[in-house]
PDB file of C-alpha atoms and ligand atoms in Angstrom:
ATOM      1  CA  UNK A   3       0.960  27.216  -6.518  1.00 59.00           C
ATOM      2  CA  UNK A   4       1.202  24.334  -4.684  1.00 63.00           C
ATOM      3  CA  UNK A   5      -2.224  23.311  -2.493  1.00 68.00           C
ATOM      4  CA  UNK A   6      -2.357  21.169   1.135  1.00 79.00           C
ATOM      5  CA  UNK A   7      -2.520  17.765   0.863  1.00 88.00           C
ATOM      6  CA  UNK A   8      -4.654  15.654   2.829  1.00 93.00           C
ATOM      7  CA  UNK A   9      -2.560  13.050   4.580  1.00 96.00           C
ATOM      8  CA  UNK A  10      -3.966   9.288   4.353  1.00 97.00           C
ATOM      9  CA  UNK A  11      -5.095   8.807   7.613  1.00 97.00           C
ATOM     10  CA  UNK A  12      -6.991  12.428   7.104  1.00 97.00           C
ATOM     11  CA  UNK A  13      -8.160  11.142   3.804  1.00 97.00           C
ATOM     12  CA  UNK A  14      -9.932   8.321   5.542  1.00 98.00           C
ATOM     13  CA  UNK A  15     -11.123   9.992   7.889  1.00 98.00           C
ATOM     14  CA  UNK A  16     -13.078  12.174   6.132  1.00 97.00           C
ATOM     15  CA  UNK A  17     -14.297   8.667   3.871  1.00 98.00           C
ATOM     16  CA  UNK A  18     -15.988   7.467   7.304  1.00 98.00           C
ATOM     17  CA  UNK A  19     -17.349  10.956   8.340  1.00 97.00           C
ATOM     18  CA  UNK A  20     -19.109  10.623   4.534  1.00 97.00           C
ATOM     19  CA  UNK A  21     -20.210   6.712   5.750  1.00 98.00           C
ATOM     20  CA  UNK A  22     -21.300   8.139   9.603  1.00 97.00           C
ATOM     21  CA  UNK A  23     -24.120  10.704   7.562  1.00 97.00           C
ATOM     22  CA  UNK A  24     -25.691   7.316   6.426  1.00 97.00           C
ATOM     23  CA  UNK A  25     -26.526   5.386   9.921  1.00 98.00           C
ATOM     24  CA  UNK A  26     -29.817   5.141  10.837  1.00 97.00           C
ATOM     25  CA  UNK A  27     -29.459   5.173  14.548  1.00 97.00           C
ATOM     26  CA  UNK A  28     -31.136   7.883  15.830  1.00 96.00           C
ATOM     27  CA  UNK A  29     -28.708   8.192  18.864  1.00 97.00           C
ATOM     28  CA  UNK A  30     -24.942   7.675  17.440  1.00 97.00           C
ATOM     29  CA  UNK A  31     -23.721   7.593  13.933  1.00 97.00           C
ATOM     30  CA  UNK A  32     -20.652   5.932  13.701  1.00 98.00           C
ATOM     31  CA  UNK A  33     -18.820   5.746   9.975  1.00 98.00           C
ATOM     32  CA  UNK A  34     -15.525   3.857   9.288  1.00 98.00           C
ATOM     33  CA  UNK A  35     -13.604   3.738   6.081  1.00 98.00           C
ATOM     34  CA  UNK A  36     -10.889   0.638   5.147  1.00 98.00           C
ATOM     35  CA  UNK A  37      -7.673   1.605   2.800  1.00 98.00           C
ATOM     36  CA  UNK A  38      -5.685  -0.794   1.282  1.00 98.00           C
ATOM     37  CA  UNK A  39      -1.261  -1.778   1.297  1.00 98.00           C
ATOM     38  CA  UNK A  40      -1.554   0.992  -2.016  1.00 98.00           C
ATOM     39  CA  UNK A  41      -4.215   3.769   0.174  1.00 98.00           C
ATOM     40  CA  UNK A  42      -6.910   2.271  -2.209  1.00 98.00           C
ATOM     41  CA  UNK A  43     -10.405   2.655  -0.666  1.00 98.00           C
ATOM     42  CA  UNK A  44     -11.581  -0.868  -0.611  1.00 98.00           C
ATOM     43  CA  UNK A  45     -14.731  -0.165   2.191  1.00 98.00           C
ATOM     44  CA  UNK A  46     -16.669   2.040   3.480  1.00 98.00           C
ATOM     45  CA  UNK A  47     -19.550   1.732   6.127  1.00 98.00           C
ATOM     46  CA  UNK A  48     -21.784   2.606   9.288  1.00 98.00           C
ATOM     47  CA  UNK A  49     -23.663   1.190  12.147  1.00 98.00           C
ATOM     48  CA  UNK A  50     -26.696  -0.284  11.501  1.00 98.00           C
ATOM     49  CA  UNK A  51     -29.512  -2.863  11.855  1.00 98.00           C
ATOM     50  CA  UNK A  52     -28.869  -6.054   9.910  1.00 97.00           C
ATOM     51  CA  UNK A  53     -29.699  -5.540   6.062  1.00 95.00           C
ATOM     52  CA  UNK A  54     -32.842  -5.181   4.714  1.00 95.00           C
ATOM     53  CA  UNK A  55     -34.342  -5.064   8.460  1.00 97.00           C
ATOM     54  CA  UNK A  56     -37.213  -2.851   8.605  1.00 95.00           C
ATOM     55  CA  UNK A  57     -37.812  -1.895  12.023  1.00 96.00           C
ATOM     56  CA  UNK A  58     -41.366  -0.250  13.674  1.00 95.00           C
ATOM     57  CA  UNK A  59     -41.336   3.306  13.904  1.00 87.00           C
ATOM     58  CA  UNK A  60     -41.170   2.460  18.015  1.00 95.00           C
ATOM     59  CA  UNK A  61     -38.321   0.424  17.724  1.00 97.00           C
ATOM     60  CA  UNK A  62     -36.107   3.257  18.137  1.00 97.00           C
ATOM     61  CA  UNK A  63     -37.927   5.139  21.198  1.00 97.00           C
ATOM     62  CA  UNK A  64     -35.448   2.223  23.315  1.00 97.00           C
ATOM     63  CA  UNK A  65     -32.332   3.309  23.237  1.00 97.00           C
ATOM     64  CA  UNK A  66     -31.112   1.185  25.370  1.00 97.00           C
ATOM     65  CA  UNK A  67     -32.796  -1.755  24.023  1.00 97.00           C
ATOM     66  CA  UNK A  68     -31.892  -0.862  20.670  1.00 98.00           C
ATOM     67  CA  UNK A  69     -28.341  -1.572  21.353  1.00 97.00           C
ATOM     68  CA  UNK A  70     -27.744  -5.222  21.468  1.00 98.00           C
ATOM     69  CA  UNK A  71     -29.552  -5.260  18.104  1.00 98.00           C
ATOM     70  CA  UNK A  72     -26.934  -3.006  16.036  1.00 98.00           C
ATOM     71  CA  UNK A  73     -24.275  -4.376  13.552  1.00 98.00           C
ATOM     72  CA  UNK A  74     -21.008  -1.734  14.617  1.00 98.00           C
ATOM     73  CA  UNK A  75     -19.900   0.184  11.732  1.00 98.00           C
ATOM     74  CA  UNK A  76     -16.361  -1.888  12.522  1.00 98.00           C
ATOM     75  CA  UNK A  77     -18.119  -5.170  12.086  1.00 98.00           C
ATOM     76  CA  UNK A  78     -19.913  -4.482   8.834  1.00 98.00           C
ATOM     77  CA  UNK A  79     -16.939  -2.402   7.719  1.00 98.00           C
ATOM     78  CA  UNK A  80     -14.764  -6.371   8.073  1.00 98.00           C
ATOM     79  CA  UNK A  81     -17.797  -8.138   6.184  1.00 98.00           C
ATOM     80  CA  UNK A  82     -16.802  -6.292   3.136  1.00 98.00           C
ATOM     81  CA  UNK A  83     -13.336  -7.923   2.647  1.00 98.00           C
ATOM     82  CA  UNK A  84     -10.899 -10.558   3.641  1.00 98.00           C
ATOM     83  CA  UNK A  85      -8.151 -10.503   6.155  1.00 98.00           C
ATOM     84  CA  UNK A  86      -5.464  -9.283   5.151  1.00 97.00           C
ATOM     85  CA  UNK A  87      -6.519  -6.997   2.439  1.00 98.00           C
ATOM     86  CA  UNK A  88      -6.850  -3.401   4.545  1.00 98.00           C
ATOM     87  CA  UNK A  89      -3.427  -1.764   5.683  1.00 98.00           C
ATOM     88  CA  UNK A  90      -5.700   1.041   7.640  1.00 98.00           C
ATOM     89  CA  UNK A  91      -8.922   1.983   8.775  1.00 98.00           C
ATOM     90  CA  UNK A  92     -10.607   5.052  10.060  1.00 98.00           C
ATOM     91  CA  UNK A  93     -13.671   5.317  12.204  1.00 98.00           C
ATOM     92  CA  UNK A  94     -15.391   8.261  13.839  1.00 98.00           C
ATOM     93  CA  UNK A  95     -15.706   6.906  17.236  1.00 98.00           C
ATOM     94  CA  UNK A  96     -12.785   4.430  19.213  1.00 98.00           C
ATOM     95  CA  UNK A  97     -13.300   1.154  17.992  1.00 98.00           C
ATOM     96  CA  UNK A  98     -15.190  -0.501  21.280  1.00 98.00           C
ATOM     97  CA  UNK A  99     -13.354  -3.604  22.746  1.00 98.00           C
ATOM     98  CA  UNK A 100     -14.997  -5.941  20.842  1.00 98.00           C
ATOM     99  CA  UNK A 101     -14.962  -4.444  17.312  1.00 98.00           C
ATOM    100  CA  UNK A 102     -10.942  -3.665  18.234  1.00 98.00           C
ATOM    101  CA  UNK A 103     -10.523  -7.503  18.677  1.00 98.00           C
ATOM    102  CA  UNK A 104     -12.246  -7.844  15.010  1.00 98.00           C
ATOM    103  CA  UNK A 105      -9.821  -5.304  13.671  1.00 98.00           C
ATOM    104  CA  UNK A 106      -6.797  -7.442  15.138  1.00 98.00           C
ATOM    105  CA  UNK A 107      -8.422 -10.604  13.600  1.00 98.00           C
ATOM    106  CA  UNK A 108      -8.456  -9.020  10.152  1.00 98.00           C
ATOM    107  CA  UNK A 109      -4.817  -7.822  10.479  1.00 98.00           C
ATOM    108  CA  UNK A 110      -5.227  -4.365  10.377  1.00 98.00           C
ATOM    109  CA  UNK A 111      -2.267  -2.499  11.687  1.00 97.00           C
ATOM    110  CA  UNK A 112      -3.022   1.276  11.474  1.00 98.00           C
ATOM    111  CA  UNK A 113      -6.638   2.477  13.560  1.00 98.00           C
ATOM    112  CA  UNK A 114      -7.736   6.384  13.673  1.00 98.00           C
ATOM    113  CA  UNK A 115     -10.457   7.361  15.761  1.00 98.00           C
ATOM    114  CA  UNK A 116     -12.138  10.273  15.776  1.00 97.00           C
ATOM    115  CA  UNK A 117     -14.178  10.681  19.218  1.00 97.00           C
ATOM    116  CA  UNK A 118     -13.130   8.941  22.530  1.00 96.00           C
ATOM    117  CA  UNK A 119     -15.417   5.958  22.949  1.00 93.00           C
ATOM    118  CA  UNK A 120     -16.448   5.330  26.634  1.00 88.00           C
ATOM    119  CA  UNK A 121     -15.168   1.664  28.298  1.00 90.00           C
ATOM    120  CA  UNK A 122     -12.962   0.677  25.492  1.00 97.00           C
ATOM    121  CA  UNK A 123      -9.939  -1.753  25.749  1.00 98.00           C
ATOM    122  CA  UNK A 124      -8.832  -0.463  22.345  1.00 98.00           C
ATOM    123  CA  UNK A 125      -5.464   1.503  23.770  1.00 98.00           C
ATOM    124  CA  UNK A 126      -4.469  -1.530  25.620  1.00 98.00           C
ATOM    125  CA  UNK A 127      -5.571  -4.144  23.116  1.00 98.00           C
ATOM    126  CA  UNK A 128      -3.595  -1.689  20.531  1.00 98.00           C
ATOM    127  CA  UNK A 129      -0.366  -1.539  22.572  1.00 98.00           C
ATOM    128  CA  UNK A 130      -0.426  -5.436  23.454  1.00 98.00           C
ATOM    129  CA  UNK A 131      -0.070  -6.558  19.901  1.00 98.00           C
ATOM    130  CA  UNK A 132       1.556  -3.238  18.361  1.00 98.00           C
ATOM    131  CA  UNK A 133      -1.377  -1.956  16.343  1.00 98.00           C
ATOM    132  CA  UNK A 134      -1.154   1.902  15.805  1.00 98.00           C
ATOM    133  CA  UNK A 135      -4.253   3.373  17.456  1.00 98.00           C
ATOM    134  CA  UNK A 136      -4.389   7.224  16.866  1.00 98.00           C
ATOM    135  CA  UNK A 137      -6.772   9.979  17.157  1.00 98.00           C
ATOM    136  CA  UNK A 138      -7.467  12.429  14.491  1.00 97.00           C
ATOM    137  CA  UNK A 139      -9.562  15.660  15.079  1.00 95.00           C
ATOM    138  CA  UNK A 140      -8.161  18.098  12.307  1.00 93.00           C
ATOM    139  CA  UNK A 141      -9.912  16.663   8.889  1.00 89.00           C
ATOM    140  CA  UNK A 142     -12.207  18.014   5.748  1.00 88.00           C
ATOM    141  CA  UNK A 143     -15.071  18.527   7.747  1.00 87.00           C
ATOM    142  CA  UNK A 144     -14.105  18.839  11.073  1.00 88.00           C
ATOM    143  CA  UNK A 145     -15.053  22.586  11.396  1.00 86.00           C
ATOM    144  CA  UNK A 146     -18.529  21.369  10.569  1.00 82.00           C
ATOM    145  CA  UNK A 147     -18.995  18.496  13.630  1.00 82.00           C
ATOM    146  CA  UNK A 148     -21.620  19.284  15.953  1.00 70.00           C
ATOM    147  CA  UNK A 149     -19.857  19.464  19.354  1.00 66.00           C
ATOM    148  CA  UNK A 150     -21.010  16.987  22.141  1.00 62.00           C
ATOM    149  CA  UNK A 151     -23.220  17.632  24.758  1.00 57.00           C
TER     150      UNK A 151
HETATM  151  O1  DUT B  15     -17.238   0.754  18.243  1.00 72.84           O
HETATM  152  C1  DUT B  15     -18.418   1.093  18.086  1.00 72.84           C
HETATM  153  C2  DUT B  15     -19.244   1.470  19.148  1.00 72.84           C
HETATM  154  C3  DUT B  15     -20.566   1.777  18.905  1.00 72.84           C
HETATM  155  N1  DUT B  15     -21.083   1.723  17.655  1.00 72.84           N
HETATM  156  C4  DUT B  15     -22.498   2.032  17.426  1.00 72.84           C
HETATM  157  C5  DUT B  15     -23.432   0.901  17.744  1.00 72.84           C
HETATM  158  C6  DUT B  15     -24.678   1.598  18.142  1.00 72.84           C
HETATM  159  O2  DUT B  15     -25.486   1.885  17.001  1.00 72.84           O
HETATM  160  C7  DUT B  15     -24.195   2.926  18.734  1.00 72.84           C
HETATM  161  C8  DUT B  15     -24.206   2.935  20.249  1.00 72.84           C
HETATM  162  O3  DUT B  15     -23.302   2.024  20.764  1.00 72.84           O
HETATM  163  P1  DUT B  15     -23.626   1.183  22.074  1.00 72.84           P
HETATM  164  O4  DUT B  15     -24.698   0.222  21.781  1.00 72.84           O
HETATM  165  O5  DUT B  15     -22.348   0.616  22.604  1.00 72.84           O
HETATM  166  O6  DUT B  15     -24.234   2.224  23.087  1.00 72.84           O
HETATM  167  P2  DUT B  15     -23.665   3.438  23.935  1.00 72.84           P
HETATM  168  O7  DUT B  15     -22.693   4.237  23.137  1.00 72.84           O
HETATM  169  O8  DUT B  15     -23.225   2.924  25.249  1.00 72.84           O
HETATM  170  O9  DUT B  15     -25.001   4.212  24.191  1.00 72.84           O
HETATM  171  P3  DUT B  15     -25.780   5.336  23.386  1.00 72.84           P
HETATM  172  O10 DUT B  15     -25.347   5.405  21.949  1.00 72.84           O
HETATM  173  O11 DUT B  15     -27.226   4.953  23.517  1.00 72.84           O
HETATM  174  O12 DUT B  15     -25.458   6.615  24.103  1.00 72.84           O
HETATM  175  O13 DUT B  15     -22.892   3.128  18.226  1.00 72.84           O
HETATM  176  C9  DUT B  15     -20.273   1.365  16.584  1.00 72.84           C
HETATM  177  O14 DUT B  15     -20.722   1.306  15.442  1.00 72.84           O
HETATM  178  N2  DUT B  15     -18.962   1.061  16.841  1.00 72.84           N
END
């Protein structure tokens, strides 16, 4: 009997759901997962403080001063290969304006999102230089999100 198949962009998805369980930001976990021209999984990561940082325990009462101190999960996810190299990423929240400009940069044509980010240019960066920007809500592990507030 034949089973479902995940499709690729539900594949990674579920890759940078896996990532988002290892953020250490008390406030928003955001995974992302990077596929290659073959759907090879070449990265995987999650938002962060720069490596090896050990921060106070009161570092994180400030959320908002935490903010301008963490590495997006988009940014560390391009420090693990060259440009070129990923066909597709997924990330659990809409890559914010900045990290979408990084995306461009490293040539990456296919974006899922997960959850709307607030103030992004993504759609309209996206449709400017015809990069696919899609959401996807039905994954492995969807059922088990907590909803938002
Ligand atoms: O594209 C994005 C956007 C955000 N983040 C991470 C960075 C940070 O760890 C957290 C919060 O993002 P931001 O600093 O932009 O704050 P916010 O979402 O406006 O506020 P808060 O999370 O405090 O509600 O989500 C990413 O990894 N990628």
């Amino acid at each position: 009997m034949s089973q479902p198949r995940l499709s690729i962009p539900q594949y990674a998805m579920a890759l940078a759901h896996v990532a988002s369980l290892r953020s250490e930001d008390p406030y928003r976990k955001v995974g992302a997962a990077a596929l290659d021209h073959d759907n090879r999984v070449i990265a995987t990561a999650y938002n962060g403080l720069a490596p090896g940082f050990d921060p106070s325990p009161d570092f994180w009462k400030d959320r908002e001063g935490r903010q301008k101190f963490m590495l997006h999960a988009e940014i560390n996810l391009c420090s693990l290969f060259r440009r070129g190299d990923a066909k597709l990423i997924a990330t659990t929240t809409m890559p914010c304006t900045a990290c979408m400009q990084t995306l461009c940069a490293y040539g990456i044509k296919e974006i899922y999102y997960q959850e709307i980010y607030h103030a992004s240019d993504a759609p309209e960066i996206a449709a400017l230089y015809g990069v696919t920007l899609q959401q996807v809500t039905d994954f492995p592990m969807s059922d088990y999100l907590i909803p938002e507030e």
